[in-house]
Short mmCIF file of C-alpha atoms and ligand atoms in Angstrom, two decimals:
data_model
loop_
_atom_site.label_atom_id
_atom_site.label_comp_id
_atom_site.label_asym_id
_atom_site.label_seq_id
_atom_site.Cartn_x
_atom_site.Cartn_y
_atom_site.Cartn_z
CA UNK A 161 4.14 -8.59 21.22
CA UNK A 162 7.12 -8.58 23.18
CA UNK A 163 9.39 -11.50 22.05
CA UNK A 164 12.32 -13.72 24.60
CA UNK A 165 14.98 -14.10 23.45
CA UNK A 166 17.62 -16.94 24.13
CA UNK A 167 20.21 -14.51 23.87
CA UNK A 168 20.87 -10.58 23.49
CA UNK A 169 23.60 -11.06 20.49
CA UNK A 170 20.67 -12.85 18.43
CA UNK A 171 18.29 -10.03 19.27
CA UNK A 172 20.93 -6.90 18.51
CA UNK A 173 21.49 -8.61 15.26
CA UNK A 174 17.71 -9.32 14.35
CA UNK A 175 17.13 -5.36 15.50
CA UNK A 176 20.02 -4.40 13.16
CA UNK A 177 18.25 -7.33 9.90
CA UNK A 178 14.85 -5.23 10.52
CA UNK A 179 16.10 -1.85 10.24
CA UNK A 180 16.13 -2.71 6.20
CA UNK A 181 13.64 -1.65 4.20
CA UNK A 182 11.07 -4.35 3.40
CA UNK A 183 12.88 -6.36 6.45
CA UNK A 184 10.25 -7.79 9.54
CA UNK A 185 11.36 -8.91 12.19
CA UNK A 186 10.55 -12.56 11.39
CA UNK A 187 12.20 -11.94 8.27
CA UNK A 188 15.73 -10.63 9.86
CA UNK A 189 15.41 -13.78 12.17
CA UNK A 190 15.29 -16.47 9.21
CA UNK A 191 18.46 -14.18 7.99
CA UNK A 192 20.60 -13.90 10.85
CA UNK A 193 19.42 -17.58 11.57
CA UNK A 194 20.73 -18.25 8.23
CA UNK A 195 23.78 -16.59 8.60
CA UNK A 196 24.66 -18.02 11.68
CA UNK A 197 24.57 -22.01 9.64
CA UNK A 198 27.50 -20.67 7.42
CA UNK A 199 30.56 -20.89 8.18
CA UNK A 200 32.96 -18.16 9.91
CA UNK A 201 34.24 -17.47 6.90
CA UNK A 202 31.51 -17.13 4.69
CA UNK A 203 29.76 -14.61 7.56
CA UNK A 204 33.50 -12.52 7.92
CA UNK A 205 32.87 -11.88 4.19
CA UNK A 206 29.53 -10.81 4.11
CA UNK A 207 30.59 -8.46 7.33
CA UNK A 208 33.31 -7.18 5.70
CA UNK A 209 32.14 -6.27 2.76
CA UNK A 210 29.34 -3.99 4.08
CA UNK A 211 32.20 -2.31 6.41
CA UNK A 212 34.09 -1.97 3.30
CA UNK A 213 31.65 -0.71 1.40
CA UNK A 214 30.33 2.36 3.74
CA UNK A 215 33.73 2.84 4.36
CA UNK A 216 35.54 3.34 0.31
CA UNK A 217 32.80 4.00 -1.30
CA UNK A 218 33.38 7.23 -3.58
CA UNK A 219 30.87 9.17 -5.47
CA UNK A 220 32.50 10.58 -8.38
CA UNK A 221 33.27 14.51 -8.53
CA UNK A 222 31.75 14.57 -11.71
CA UNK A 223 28.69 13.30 -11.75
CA UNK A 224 28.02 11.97 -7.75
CA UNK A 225 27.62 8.06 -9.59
CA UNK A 226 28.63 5.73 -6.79
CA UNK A 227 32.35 4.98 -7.90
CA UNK A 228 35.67 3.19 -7.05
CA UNK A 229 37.55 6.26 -7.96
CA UNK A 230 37.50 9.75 -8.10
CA UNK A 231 36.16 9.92 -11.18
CA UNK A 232 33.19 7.16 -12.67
CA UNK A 233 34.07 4.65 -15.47
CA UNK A 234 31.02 6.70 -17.57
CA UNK A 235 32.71 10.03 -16.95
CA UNK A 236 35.88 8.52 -17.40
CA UNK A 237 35.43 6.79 -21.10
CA UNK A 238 36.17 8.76 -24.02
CA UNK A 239 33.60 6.87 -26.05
CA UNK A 240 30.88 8.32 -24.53
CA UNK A 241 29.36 11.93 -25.76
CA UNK A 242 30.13 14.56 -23.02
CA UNK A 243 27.74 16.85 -24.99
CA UNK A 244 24.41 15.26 -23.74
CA UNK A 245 24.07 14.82 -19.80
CA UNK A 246 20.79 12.48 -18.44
CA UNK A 247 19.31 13.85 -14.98
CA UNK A 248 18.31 10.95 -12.75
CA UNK A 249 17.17 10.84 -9.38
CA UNK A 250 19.66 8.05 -7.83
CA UNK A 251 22.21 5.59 -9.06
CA UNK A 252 19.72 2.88 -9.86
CA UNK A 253 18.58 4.41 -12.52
CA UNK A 254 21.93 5.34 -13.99
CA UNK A 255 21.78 1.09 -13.60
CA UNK A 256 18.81 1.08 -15.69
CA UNK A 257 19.26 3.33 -17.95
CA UNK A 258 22.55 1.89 -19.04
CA UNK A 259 20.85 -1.40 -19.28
CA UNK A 260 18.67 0.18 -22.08
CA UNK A 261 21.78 0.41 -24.07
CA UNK A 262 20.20 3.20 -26.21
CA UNK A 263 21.97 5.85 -24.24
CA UNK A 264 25.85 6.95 -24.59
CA UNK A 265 25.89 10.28 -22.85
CA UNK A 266 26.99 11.27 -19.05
CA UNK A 267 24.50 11.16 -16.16
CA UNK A 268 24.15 13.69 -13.49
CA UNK A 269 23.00 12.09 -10.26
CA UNK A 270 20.34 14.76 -8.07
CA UNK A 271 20.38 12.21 -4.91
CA UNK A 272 16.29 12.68 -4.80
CA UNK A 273 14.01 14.81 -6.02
CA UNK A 274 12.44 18.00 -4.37
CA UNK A 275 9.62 17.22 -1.87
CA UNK A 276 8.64 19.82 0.64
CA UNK A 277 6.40 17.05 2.19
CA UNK A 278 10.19 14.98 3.08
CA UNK A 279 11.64 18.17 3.38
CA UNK A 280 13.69 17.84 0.88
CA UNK A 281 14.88 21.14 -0.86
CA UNK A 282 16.68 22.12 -3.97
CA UNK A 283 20.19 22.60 -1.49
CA UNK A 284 19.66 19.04 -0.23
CA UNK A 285 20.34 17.86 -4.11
CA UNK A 286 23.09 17.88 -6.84
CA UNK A 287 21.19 20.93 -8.57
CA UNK A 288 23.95 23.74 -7.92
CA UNK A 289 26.40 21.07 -9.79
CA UNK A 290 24.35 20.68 -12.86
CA UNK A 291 24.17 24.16 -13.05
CA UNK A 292 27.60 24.80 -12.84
CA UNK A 293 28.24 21.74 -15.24
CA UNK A 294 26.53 23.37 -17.84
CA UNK A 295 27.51 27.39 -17.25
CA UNK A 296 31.52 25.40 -17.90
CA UNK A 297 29.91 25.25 -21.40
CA UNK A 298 29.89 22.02 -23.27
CA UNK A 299 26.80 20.52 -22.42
CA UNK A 300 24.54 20.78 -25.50
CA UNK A 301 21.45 19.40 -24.37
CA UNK A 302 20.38 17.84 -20.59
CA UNK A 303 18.09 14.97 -20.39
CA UNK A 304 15.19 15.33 -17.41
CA UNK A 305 14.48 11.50 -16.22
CA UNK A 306 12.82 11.57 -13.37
CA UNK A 307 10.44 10.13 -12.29
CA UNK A 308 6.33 11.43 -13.12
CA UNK A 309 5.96 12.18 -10.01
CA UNK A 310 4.61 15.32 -8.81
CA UNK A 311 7.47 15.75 -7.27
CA UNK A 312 9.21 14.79 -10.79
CA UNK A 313 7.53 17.37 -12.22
CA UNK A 314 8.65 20.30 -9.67
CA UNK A 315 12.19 19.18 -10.06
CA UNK A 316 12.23 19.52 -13.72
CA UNK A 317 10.48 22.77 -13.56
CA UNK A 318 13.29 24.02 -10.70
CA UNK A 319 15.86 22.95 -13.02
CA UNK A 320 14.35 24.19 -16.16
CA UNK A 321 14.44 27.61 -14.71
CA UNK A 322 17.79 27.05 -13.90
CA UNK A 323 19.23 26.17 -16.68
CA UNK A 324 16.98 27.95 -19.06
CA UNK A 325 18.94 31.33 -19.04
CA UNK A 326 22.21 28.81 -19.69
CA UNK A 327 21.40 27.99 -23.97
CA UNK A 328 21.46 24.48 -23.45
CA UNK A 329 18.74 22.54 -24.87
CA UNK A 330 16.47 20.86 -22.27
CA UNK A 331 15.00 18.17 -22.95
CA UNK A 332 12.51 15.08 -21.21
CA UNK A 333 12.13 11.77 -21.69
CA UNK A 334 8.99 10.49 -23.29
CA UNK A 335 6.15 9.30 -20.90
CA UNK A 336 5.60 6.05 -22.03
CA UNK A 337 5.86 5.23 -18.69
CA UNK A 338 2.98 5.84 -16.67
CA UNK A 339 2.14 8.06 -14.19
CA UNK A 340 4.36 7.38 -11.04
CA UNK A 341 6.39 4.62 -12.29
CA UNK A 342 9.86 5.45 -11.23
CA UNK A 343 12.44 4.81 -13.73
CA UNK A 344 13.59 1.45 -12.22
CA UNK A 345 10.92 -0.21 -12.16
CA UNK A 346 10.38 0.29 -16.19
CA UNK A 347 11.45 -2.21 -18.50
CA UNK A 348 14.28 -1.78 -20.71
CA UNK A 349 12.34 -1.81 -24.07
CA UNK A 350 10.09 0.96 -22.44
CA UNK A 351 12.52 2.82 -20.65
CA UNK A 352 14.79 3.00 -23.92
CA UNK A 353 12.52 4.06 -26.20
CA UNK A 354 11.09 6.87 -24.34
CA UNK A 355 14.59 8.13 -24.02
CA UNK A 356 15.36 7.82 -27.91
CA UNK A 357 11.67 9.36 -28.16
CA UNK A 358 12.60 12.23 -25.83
CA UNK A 359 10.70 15.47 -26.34
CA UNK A 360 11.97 19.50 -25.94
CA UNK A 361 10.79 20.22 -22.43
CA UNK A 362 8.74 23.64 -22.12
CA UNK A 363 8.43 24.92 -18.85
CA UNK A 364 4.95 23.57 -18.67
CA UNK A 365 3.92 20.39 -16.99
ZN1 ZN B 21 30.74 10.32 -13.19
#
């Protein structure tokens, strides 16, 4: 179905709404519809900061956390325990697991998991870093939360042989979530507990 419309400006700006994930194209036109009721203002804002946004954004050295500085706040605070490092897939679920509140180590941020079927290899993600994070010395003990996903399971089984010659004691969070859940979609009671109930990872899946 091959829509008019009134003008091209409204149609570049519905294309650009319904390039979003989750975003139709009768969705992007109640948005941009919506924006275009607000003032200028109010729309220069919303512009800007997206603009802004791509543009700053950092990911910290450390860690890759999405960051205003060079460095994250987690990294950055002397409170928390340097010794333990948690292994998460993206920065949501540094989000969620820090909204557990049962956690007070550093994160280490893969950017995805492996997936041959995406194409996705173990040089596309923050693996080498972890690696080299822990052969610095000291890391104690790394925390595998991703998610159970097959895919989960080959990344913790990449890393584990990784890291396994290193002495640092690997660890995985419990599974009381269930199969394929990814971490942000757990609740925070859930989610916390099974990382206070975390078990010694083995090698086998
Ligand atoms: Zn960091």
């Amino acid at each position: 179905m091959n829509q008019q419309y009134p003008s091209i400006l409204l149609e570049k700006a519905v294309g650009e709404f319904s390039k979003l994930p989750g975003i139709g194209r009768k969705t992007a036109m109640r948005l941009v519809l919506h924006l275009l009721r607000q003032d200028t203002a109010t729309v220069e804002a919303f512009g800007n900061s997206i603009i802004t946004l791509k543009r700053e954004v950092k990911y910290c050295k450390v860690c890759h956390n999405i960051s205003d500085t060079e460095t994250c706040q987690i990294c950055a605070n002397p409170q928390r325990d340097a010794s333990t490092v948690c292994v998460v897939e993206n920065i949501r679920d540094v989000m969620a697991v820090e909204a557990t509140q049962q956690y007070r180590g550093l994160y280490h941020v893969l950017g995805g998991v492996i997936s041959p079927m995406d194409g996705v290899g173990p040089s596309d993600l923050q693996i080498e870093s972890l690696v080299q994070r822990v052969a610095e010395g000291g890391i104690k003990e790394v925390i595998l939360a991703l998610s159970t996903t097959m895919e989960g399971d080959t990344t913790n089984f990449y890393i584990y042989r990784k890291l396994d010659k290193l002495g640092v004691k690997l660890s995985v969070i419990a599974r009381g979530i269930s199969v394929g859940d990814e971490l942000e979609y757990a609740d925070e009671v859930t989610l916390g507990r099974s990382i206070v109930n975390r078990t010694l990872f083995t090698g086998t899946v």
